[in-house]
Short mmCIF file of C-alpha atoms in Angstrom, two decimals:
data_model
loop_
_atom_site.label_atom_id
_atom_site.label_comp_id
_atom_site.label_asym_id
_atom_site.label_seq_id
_atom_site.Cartn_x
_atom_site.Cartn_y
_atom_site.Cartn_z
CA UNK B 1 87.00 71.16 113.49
CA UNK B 2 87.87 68.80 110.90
CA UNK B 3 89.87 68.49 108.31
CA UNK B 4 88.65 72.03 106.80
CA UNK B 5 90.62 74.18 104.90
CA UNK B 6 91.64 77.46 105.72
CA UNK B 7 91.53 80.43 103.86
CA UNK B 8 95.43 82.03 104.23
CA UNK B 9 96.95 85.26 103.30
CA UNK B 10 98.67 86.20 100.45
CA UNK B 11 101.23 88.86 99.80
CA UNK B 12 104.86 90.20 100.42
CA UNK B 13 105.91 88.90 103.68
CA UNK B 14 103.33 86.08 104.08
CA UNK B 15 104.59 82.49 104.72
CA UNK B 16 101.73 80.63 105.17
CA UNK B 17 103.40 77.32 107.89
CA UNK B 18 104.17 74.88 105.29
CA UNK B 19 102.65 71.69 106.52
CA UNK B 20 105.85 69.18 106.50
CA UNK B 21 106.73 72.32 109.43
CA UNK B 22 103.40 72.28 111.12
CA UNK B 23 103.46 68.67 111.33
CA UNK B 24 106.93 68.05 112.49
CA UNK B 25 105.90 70.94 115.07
CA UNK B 26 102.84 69.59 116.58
CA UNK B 27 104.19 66.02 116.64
CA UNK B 28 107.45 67.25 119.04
CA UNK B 29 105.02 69.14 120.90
CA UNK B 30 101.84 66.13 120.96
CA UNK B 31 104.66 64.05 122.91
CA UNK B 32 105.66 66.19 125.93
CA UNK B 33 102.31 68.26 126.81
CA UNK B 34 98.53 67.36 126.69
CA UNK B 35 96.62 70.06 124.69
CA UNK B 36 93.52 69.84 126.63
CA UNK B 37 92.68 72.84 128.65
CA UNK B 38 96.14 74.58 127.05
CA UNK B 39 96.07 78.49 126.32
CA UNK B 40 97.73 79.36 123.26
CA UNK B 41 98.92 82.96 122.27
CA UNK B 42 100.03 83.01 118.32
CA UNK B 43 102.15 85.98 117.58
CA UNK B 44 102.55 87.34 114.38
CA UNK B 45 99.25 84.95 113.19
CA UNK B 46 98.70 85.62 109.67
CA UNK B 47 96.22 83.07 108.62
CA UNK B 48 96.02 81.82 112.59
CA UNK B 49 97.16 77.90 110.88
CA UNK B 50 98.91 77.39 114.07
CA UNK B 51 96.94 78.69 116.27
CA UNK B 52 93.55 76.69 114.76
CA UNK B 53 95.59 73.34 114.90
CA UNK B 54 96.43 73.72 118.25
CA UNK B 55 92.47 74.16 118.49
CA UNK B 56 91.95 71.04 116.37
CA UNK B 57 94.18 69.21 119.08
CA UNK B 58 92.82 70.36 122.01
CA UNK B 59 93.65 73.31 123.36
CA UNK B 60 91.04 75.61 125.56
CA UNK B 61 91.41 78.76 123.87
CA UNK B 62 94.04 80.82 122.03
CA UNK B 63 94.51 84.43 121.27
CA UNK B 64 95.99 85.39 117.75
CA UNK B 65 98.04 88.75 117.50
CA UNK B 66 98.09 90.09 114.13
CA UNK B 67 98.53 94.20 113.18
CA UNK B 68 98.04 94.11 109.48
CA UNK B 69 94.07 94.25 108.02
CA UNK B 70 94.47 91.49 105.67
CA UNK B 71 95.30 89.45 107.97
CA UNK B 72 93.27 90.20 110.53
CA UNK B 73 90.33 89.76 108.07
CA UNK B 74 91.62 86.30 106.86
CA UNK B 75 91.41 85.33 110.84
CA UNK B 76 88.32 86.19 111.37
CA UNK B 77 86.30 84.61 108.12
CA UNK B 78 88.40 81.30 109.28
CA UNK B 79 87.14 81.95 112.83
CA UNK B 80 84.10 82.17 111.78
CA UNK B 81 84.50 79.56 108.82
CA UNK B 82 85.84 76.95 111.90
CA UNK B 83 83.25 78.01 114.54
CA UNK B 84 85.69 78.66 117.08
CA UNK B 85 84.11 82.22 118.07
CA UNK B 86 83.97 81.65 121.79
CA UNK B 87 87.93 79.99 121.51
CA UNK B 88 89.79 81.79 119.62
CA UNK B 89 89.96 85.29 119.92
CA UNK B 90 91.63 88.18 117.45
CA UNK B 91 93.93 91.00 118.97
CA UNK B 92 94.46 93.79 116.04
CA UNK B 93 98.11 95.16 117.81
CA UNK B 94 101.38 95.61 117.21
CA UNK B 95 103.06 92.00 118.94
CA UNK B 96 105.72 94.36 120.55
CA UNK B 97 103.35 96.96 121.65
CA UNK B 98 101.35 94.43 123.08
CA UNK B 99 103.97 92.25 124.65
CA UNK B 100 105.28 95.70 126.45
CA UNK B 101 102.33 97.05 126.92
CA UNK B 102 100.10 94.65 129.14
CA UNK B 103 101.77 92.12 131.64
CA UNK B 104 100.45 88.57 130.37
CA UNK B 105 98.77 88.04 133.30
CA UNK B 106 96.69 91.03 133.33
CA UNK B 107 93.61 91.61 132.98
CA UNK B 108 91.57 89.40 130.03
CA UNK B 109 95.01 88.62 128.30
CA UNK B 110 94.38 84.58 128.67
CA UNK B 111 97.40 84.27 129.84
CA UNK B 112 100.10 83.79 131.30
CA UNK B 113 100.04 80.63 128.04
CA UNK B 114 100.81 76.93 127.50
CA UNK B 115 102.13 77.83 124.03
CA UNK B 116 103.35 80.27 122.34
CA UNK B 117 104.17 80.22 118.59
CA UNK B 118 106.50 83.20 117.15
CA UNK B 119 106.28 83.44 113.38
CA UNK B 120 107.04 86.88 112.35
CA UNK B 121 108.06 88.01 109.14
CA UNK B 122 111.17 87.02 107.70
CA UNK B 123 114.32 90.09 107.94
CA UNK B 124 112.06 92.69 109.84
CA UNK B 125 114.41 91.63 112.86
CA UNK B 126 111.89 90.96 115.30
CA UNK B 127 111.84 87.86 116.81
CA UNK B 128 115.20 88.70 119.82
CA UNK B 129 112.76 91.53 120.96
CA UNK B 130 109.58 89.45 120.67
CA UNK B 131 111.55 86.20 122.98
CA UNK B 132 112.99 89.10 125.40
CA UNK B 133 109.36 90.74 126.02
CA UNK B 134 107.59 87.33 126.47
CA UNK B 135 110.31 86.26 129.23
CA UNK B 136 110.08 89.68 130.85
CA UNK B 137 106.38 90.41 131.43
CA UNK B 138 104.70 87.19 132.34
CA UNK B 139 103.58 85.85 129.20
CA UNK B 140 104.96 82.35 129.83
CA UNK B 141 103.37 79.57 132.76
CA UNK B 142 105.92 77.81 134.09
CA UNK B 143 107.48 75.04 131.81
CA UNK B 144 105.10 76.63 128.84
CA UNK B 145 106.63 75.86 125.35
CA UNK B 146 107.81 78.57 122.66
CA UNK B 147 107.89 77.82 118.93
CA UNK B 148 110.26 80.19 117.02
CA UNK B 149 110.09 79.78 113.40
CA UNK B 150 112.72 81.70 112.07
CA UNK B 151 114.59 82.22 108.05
CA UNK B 152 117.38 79.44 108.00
CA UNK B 153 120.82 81.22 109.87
CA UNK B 154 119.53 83.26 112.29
CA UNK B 155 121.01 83.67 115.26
CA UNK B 156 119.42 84.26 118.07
CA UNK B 157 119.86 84.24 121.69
CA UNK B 158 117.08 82.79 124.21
CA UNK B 159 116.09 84.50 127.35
CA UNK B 160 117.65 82.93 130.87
CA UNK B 161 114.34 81.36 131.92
CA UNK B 162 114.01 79.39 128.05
CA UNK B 163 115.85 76.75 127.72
CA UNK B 164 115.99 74.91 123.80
CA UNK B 165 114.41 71.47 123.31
CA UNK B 166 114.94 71.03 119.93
CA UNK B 167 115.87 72.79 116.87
CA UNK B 168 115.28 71.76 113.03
CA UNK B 169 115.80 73.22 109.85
CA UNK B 170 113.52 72.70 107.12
CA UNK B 171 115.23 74.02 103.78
CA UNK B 172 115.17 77.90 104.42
CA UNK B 173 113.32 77.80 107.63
CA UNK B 174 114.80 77.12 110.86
CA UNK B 175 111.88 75.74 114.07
CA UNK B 176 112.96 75.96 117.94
CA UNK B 177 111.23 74.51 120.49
CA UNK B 178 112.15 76.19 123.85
CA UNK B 179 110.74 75.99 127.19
CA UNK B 180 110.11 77.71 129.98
CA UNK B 181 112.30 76.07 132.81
CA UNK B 182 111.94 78.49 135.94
CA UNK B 183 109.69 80.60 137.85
CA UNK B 184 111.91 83.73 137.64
CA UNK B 185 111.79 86.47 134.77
CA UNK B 186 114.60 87.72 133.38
#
């Protein structure tokens, strides 16, 4: 894919990954998996950035959750754009609907994932439920890698079968790296 440029989302509530983050990200994650053949689910995916790097490194496939149309429109002109049509594939939902809704491992889900990269909107409070639903209904592979970017102070508390790797704080954003570290759900 290149060193393209994608198109991104603007608006109230959009945080487009600033790079210093995405780069400090994927480096952490570069040294303890190999991307090849990885499934990635981005949740929350406004402009899909992390989900289209993981791409760029790699990674098999990766399905992007986003609910709102703007969005949604923005991933698909940079799926298009990055000619990733049979790799990356859009999922217009709710995240919690979704999560709830379909065990990970059902039907054409891609999952359960490698990777999974929570980004949602600052202060909507969203991000406990969205850890709790992944842990519960099989999203996660065994030893499979959550990114939580989250607004600076938030506390949160990670499901039983995640256990933290690192965390860093990048001004007003805080990034946690968890992983999956059993075979049992919570």
């Amino acid at each position: 894919m290149g060193s393209r440029r994608l198109r991104t989302v603007e608006g109230e509530g959009y945080r487009p990954a600033m790079s210093k983050v995405r780069e400090a990200l994927f480096s952490i994650l570069s040294h303890r998996l190999h991307w090849q053949g990885c499934h990635v689910l981005d949740l929350f995916a406004g402009s899909g950035s992390l989900a289209f790097e993981a791409l760029s490194r790699g990674a098999d496939k990766a399905w992007l959750v986003e609910l709102a149309p703007k969005a949604c429109r923005c991933i698909r002109d940079n799926i298009r754009d990055l000619g990733v049509e049979d790799r990356a594939f859009l999922v217009q939902e709710d995240v919690l609907k979704l999560l709830r809704r379909i065990k990970g491992a059902d039907r054409n889900t891609g999952g359960p994932f490698d990777v999974v990269f929570v980004d949602p909107p600052y202060r909507k409070h969203l991000t406990q439920s969205s850890l709790d639903a992944l842990a519960q209904c099989g999203w996660l592979k065994d030893g499979a890698f959550v990114c939580i970017e989250v607004e600076e102070g938030l506390k949160l508390t990670l499901p039983s079968s995640l256990e933290l790797v690192t965390q860093r704080d990048f001004g007003q954003t805080t990034t946690l790296i968890a992983r999956r570290t059993d075979g049992t759900e919570d």
